[in-house]
Coordinates of C-alpha atoms and ligand atoms in Angstrom, one line a residue:
X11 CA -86.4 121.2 119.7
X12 CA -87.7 118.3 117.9
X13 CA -87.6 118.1 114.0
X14 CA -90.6 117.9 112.7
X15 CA -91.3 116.1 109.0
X16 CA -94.8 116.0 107.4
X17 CA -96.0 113.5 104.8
X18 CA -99.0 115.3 102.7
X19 CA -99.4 118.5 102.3
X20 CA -103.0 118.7 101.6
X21 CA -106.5 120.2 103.3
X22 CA -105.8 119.3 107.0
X23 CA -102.2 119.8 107.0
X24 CA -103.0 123.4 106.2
X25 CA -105.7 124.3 108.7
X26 CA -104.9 121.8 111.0
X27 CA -101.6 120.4 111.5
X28 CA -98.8 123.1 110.5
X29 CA -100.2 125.9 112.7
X30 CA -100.4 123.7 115.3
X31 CA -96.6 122.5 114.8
X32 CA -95.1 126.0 114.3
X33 CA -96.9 127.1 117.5
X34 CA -95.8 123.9 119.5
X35 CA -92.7 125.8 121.3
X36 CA -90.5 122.2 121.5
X37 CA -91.1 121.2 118.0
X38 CA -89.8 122.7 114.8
X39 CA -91.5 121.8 110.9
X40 CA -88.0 120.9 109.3
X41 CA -89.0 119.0 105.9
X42 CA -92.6 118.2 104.2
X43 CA -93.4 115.4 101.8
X44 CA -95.8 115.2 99.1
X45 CA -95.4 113.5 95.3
X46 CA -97.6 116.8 94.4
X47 CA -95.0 119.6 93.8
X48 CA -98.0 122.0 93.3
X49 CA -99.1 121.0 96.9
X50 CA -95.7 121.1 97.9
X51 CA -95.1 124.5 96.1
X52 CA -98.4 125.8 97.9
X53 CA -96.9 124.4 101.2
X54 CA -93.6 126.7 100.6
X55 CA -95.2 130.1 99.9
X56 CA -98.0 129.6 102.3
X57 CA -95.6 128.7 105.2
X58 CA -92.4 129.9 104.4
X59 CA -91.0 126.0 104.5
X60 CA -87.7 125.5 102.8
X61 CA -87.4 121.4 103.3
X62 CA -89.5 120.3 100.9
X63 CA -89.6 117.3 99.3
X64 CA -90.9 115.2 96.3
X65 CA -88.7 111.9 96.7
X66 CA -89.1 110.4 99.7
X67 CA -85.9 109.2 100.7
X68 CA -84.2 112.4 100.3
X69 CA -86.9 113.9 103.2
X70 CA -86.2 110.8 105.4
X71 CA -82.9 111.6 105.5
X72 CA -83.4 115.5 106.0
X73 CA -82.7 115.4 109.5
X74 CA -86.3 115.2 110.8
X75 CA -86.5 113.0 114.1
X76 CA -90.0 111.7 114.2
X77 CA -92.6 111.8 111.6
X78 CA -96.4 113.5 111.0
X79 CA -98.5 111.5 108.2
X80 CA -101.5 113.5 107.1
X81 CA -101.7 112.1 103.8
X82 CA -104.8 110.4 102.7
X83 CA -105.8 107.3 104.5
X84 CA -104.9 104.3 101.3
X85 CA -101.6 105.7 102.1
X86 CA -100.8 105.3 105.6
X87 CA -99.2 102.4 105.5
X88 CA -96.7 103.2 103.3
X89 CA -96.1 106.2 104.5
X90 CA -95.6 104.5 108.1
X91 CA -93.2 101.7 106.8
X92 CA -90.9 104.2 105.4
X93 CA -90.6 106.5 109.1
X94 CA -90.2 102.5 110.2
X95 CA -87.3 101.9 108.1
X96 CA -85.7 104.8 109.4
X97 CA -86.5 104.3 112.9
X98 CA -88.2 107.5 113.1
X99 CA -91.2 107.7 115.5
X100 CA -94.8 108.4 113.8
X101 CA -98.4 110.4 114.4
X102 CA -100.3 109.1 111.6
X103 CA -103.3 111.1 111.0
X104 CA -106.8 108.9 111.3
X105 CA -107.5 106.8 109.9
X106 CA -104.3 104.8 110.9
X107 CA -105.1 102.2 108.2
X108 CA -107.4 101.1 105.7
X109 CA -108.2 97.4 107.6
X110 CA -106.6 95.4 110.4
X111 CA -104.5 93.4 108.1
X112 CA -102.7 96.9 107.1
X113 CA -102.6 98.3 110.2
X114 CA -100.8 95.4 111.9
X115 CA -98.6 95.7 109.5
X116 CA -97.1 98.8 110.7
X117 CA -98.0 98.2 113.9
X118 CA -95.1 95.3 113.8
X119 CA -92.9 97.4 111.4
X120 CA -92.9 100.5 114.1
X121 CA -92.5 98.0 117.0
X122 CA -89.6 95.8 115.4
X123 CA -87.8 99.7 114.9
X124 CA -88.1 100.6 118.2
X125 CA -90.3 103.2 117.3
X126 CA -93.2 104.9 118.7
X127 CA -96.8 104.9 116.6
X128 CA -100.0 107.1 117.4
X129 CA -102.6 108.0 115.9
X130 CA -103.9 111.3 115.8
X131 CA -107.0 112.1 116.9
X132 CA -108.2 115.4 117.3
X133 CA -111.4 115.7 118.7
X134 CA -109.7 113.8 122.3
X135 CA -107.6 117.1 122.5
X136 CA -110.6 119.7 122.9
X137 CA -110.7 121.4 126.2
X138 CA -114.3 120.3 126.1
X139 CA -113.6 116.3 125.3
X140 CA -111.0 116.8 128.4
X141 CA -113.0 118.4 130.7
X142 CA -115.9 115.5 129.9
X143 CA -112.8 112.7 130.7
X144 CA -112.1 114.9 133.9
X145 CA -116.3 114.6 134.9
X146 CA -116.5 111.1 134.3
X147 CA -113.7 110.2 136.2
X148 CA -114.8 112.2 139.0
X149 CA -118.2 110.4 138.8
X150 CA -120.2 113.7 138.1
X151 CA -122.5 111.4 136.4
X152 CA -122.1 108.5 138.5
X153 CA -121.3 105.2 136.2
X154 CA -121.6 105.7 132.6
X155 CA -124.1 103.4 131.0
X156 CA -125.1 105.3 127.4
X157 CA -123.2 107.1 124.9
X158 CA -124.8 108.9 122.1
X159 CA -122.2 110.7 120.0
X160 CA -124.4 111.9 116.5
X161 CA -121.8 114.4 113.9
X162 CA -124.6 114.4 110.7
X163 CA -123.3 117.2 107.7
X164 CA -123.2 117.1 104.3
X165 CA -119.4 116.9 104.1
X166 CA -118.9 119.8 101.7
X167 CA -122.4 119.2 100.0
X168 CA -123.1 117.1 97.5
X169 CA -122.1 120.3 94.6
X170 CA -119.9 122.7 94.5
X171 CA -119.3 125.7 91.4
X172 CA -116.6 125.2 88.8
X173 CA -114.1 128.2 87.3
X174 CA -116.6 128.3 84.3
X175 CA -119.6 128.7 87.2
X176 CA -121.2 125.6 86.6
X177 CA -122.4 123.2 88.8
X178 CA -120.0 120.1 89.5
X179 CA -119.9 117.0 91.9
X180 CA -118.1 118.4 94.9
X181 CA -114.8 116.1 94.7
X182 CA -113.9 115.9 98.5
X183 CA -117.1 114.3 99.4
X184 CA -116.9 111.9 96.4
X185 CA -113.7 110.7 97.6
X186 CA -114.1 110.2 100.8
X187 CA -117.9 108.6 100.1
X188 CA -115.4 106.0 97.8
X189 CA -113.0 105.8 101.2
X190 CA -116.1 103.9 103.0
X191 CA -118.0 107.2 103.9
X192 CA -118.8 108.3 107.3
X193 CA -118.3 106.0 109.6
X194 CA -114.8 105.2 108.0
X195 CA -114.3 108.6 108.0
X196 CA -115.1 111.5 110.5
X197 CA -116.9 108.7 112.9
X198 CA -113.4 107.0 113.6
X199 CA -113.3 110.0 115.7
X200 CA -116.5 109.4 117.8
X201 CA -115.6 105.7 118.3
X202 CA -112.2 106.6 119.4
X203 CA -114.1 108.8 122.2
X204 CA -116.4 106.2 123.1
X205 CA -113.0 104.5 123.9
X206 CA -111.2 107.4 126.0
X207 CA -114.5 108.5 127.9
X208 CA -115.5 104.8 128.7
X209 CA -111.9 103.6 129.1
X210 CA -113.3 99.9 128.3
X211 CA -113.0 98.0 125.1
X212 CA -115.8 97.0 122.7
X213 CA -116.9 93.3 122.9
X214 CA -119.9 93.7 120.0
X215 CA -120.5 95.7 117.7
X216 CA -123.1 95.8 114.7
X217 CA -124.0 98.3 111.9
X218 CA -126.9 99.7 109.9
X219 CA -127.2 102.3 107.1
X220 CA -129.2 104.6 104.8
X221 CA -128.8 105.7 101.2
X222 CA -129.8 108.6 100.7
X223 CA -127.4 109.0 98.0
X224 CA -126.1 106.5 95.5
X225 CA -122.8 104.9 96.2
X226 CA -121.6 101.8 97.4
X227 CA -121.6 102.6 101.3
X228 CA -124.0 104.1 103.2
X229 CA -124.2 107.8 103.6
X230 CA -125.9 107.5 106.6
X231 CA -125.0 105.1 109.4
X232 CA -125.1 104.0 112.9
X233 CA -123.4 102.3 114.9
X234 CA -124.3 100.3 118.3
X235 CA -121.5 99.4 120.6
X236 CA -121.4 97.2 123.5
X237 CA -118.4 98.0 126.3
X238 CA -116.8 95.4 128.8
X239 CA -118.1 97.5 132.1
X240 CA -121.7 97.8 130.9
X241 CA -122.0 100.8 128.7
X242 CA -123.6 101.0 124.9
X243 CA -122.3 103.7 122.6
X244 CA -124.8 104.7 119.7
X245 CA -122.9 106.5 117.2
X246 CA -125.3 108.2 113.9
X247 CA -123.2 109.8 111.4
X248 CA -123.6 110.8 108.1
X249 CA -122.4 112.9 104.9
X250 CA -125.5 113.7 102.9
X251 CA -127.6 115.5 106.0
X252 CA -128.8 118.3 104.4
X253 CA -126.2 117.1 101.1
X254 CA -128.5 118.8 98.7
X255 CA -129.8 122.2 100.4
X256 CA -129.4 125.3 99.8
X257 CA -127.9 125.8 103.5
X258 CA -125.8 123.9 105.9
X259 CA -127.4 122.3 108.4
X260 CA -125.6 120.0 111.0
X261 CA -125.9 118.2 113.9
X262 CA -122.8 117.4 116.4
X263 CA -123.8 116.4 119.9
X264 CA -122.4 113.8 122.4
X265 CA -124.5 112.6 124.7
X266 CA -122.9 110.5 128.0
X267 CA -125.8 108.7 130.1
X268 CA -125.2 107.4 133.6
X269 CA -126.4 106.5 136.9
X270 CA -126.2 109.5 138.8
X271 CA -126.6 112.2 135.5
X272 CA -126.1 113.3 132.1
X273 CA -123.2 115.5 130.5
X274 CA -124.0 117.3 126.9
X275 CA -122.0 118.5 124.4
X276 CA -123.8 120.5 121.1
X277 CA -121.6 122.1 119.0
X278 CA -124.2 124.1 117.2
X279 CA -125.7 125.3 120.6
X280 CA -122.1 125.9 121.6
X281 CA -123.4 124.0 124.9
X282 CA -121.0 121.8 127.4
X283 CA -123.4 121.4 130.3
X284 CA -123.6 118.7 133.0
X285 CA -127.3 117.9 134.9
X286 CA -127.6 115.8 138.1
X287 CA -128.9 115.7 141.5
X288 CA -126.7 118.6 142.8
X289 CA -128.7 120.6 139.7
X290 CA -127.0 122.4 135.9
X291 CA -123.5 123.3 135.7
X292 CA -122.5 125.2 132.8
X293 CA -118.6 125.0 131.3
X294 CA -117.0 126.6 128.6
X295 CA -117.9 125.6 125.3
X296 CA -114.9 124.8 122.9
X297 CA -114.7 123.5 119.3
X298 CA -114.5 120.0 119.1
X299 CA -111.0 119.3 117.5
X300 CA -107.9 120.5 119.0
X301 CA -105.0 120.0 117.1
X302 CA -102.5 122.1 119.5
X303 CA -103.4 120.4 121.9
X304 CA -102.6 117.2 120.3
X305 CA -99.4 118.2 119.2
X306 CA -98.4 119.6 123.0
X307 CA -99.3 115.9 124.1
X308 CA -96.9 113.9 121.1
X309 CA -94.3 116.6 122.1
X310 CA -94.1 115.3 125.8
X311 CA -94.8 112.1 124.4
X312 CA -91.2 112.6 122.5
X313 CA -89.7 113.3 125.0
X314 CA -90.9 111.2 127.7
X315 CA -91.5 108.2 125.8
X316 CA -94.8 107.4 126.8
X317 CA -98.6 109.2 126.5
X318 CA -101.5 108.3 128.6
X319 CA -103.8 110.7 126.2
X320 CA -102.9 109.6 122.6
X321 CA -104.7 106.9 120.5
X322 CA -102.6 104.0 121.4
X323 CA -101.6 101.5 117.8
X324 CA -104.0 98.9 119.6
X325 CA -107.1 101.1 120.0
X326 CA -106.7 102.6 116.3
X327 CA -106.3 99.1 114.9
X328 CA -109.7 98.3 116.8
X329 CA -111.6 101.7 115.7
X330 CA -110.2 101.0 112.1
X331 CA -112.0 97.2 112.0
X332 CA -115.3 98.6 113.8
X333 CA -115.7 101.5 111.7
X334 CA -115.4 98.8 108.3
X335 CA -117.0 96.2 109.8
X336 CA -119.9 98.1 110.7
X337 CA -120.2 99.3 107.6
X338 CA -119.2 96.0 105.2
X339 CA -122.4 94.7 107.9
X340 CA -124.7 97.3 106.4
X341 CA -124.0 96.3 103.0
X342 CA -123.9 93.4 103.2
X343 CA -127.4 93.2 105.1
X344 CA -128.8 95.4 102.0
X345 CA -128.2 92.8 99.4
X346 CA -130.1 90.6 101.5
X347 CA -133.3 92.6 100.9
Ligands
NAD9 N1 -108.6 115.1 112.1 C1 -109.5 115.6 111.3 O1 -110.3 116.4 111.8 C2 -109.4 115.4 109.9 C3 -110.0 116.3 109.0 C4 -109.8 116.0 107.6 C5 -109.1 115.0 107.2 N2 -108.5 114.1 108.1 C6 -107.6 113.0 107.6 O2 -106.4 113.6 107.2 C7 -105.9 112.8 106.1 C8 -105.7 113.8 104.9 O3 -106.9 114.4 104.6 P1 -107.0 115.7 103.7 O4 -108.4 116.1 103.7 O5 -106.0 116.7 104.1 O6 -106.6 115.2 102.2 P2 -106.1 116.0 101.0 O7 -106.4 115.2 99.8 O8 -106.6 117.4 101.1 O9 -104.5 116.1 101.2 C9 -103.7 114.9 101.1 C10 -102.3 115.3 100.6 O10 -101.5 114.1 100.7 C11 -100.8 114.1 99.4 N3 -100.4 112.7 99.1 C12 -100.9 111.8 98.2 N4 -100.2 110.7 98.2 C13 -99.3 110.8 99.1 C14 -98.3 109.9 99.6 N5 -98.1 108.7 99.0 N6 -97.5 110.3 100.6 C15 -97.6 111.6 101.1 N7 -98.6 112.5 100.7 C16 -99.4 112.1 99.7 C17 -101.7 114.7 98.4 O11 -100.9 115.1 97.3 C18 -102.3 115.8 99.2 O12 -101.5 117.0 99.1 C19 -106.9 111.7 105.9 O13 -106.5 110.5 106.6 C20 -108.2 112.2 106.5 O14 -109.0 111.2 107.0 C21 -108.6 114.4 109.4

């Protein structure tokens, strides 16, 4: 049984990772960080955790023997260089830095401890990203030569209702439209795909944007992609689709093109289908994050010291400088106007 600690006890620790820990059978939660002792407070009655922590020395030295960051993304990297000062290996929640300055940083602090760092992404955990991996290898659709991966929602909406029932700026969408917005945010996660399903690295990239709302990045971006073997990714992602409406509306759907067919994924049509000269074949449909799963791969990881499935340092350094420089490039190409 591994020890478990957990920096951040926030939103995705609490749907996301803790459930998925207590129901990992190798891995046990043994302490959890946060400066917020409400949060951490929260964390206790909600779980039943006794470790918990508000100075971060005393949880480093709790026990724990490797390290969970889900705190928010500015503070990754310190969060990282402490589990690096105590040798302790890492899964740092995406994304794993705020630029590539940052996340080599850590990179070298985890490597120069012996330590192994991953970054945790998700969505590469679904039964339905893995069974598209498992179809593209098996050259269902022949050789991949188009991506389009589109996730467009209004992250929350743009309004939410206070105690008093008035209407306020809905908080969570503020901050993470301050963090760089979309692309820096949930599209890490479809440029990380493009990377597993193509298995081939990105030699250009360029971005473009929308406002639709007023802030300093654009609410609605996309992203073009050129791979080493061939293949473009088109990524279109945004947080103020349907921001403003009464209802939700979103779009999630991942397109993968290639010579010989085309695979589909739509979450709202709850559709994984593949099409090609042999005809339609249906498969199960699952949501597209998995966090159990991703903690069932960093527990063999643990233990066998290596992962052929989890976001590699390297690769989150590279999604990290696409996802900003796409999005510094559609700024910048808007003060040009
Ligand atoms: N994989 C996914 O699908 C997914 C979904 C949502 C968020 N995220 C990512 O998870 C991370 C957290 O997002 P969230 O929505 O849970 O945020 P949140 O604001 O709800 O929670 C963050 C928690 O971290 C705590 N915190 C603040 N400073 C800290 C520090 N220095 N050290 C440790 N903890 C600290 C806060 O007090 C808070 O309790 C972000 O990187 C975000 O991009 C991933």
């Amino acid at each position: 049984m591994k020890k478990i600690g957990l920096m951040g006890c926030g939103a995705v620790a609490g749907y996301g990772h803790i459930p998925a820990i207590l129901k990992t059978p190798g891995l046990a939660l043994h302490a959890v960080y946060d400066p917020n002792t409400a949060a951490l407070e929260a964390c206790r009655e909600r779980f039943g955790i006794e470790g918990t922590f508000s100075d971060p020395e005393l949880f480093f030295e709790s026990g724990i023997e490797a390290v969970s960051i889900t705190s928010p993304a500015p503070v990754h990297r310190e969060n990282v260089l402490g589990a690096a000062a105590h040798g302790l290996p890492v899964l740092c929640e995406k994304p794993l830095a705020m630029n590539r300055a940052e996340a080599e940083e850590m990179i070298a602090a985890m490597a120069g401890a012996d330590a192994a760092l991953y970054a945790g992404f998700c969505y590469r955990f679904s039964p339905s990203a893995l069974k598209i991996l498992e179809l593209v290898g098996e050259g269902a659709i022949g050789s991949v030569k188009s991506l389009r991966l589109i996730y467009n929602w209004n992250c929350h909406g743009k309004y939410t209702t206070d105690a008093g029932g008035n209407r306020v700026i809905q908080e969570r969408r503020e901050g993470r439209m301050l963090e760089g917005g979309p692309l820096c945010d949930c599209g890490t996660h479809q440029i990380d795909l493009a990377l597993f399903w193509t298995g081939s690295k990105v030699t250009r990239y360029c971005g473009a944007g929308a406002w639709v709302d007023d802030y300093a990045a654009p609410d609605h971006v996309w992203l073009h992609m050129d791979h080493a073997d061939g293949a473009h990714t088109m990524i279109e992602t945004s947080f103020s689709y349907h921001h403003t409406s009464r209802n939700q509306r979103s779009e999630f759907v991942y397109e993968l093109i290639g010579t010989g067919g085309v695979i589909r994924y739509d979450r709202e049509a709850r559709e994984l289908s593949l099409e090609n000269a042999a005809g339609r074949q249906e498969f199960p449909f699952h949501p597209e994050k998995s966090f159990e799963g991703m903690y069932a791969e960093w527990e063999r990881a643990l233990a066998t010291g290596t992962s052929e499935l989890l976001t590699s340092p390297e690769d989150a350094v590279r999604v990290v400088e696409i996802a900003r420089g796409a999005t510094d490039e559609a700024i910048a190409a808007v003060a040009l106007r």
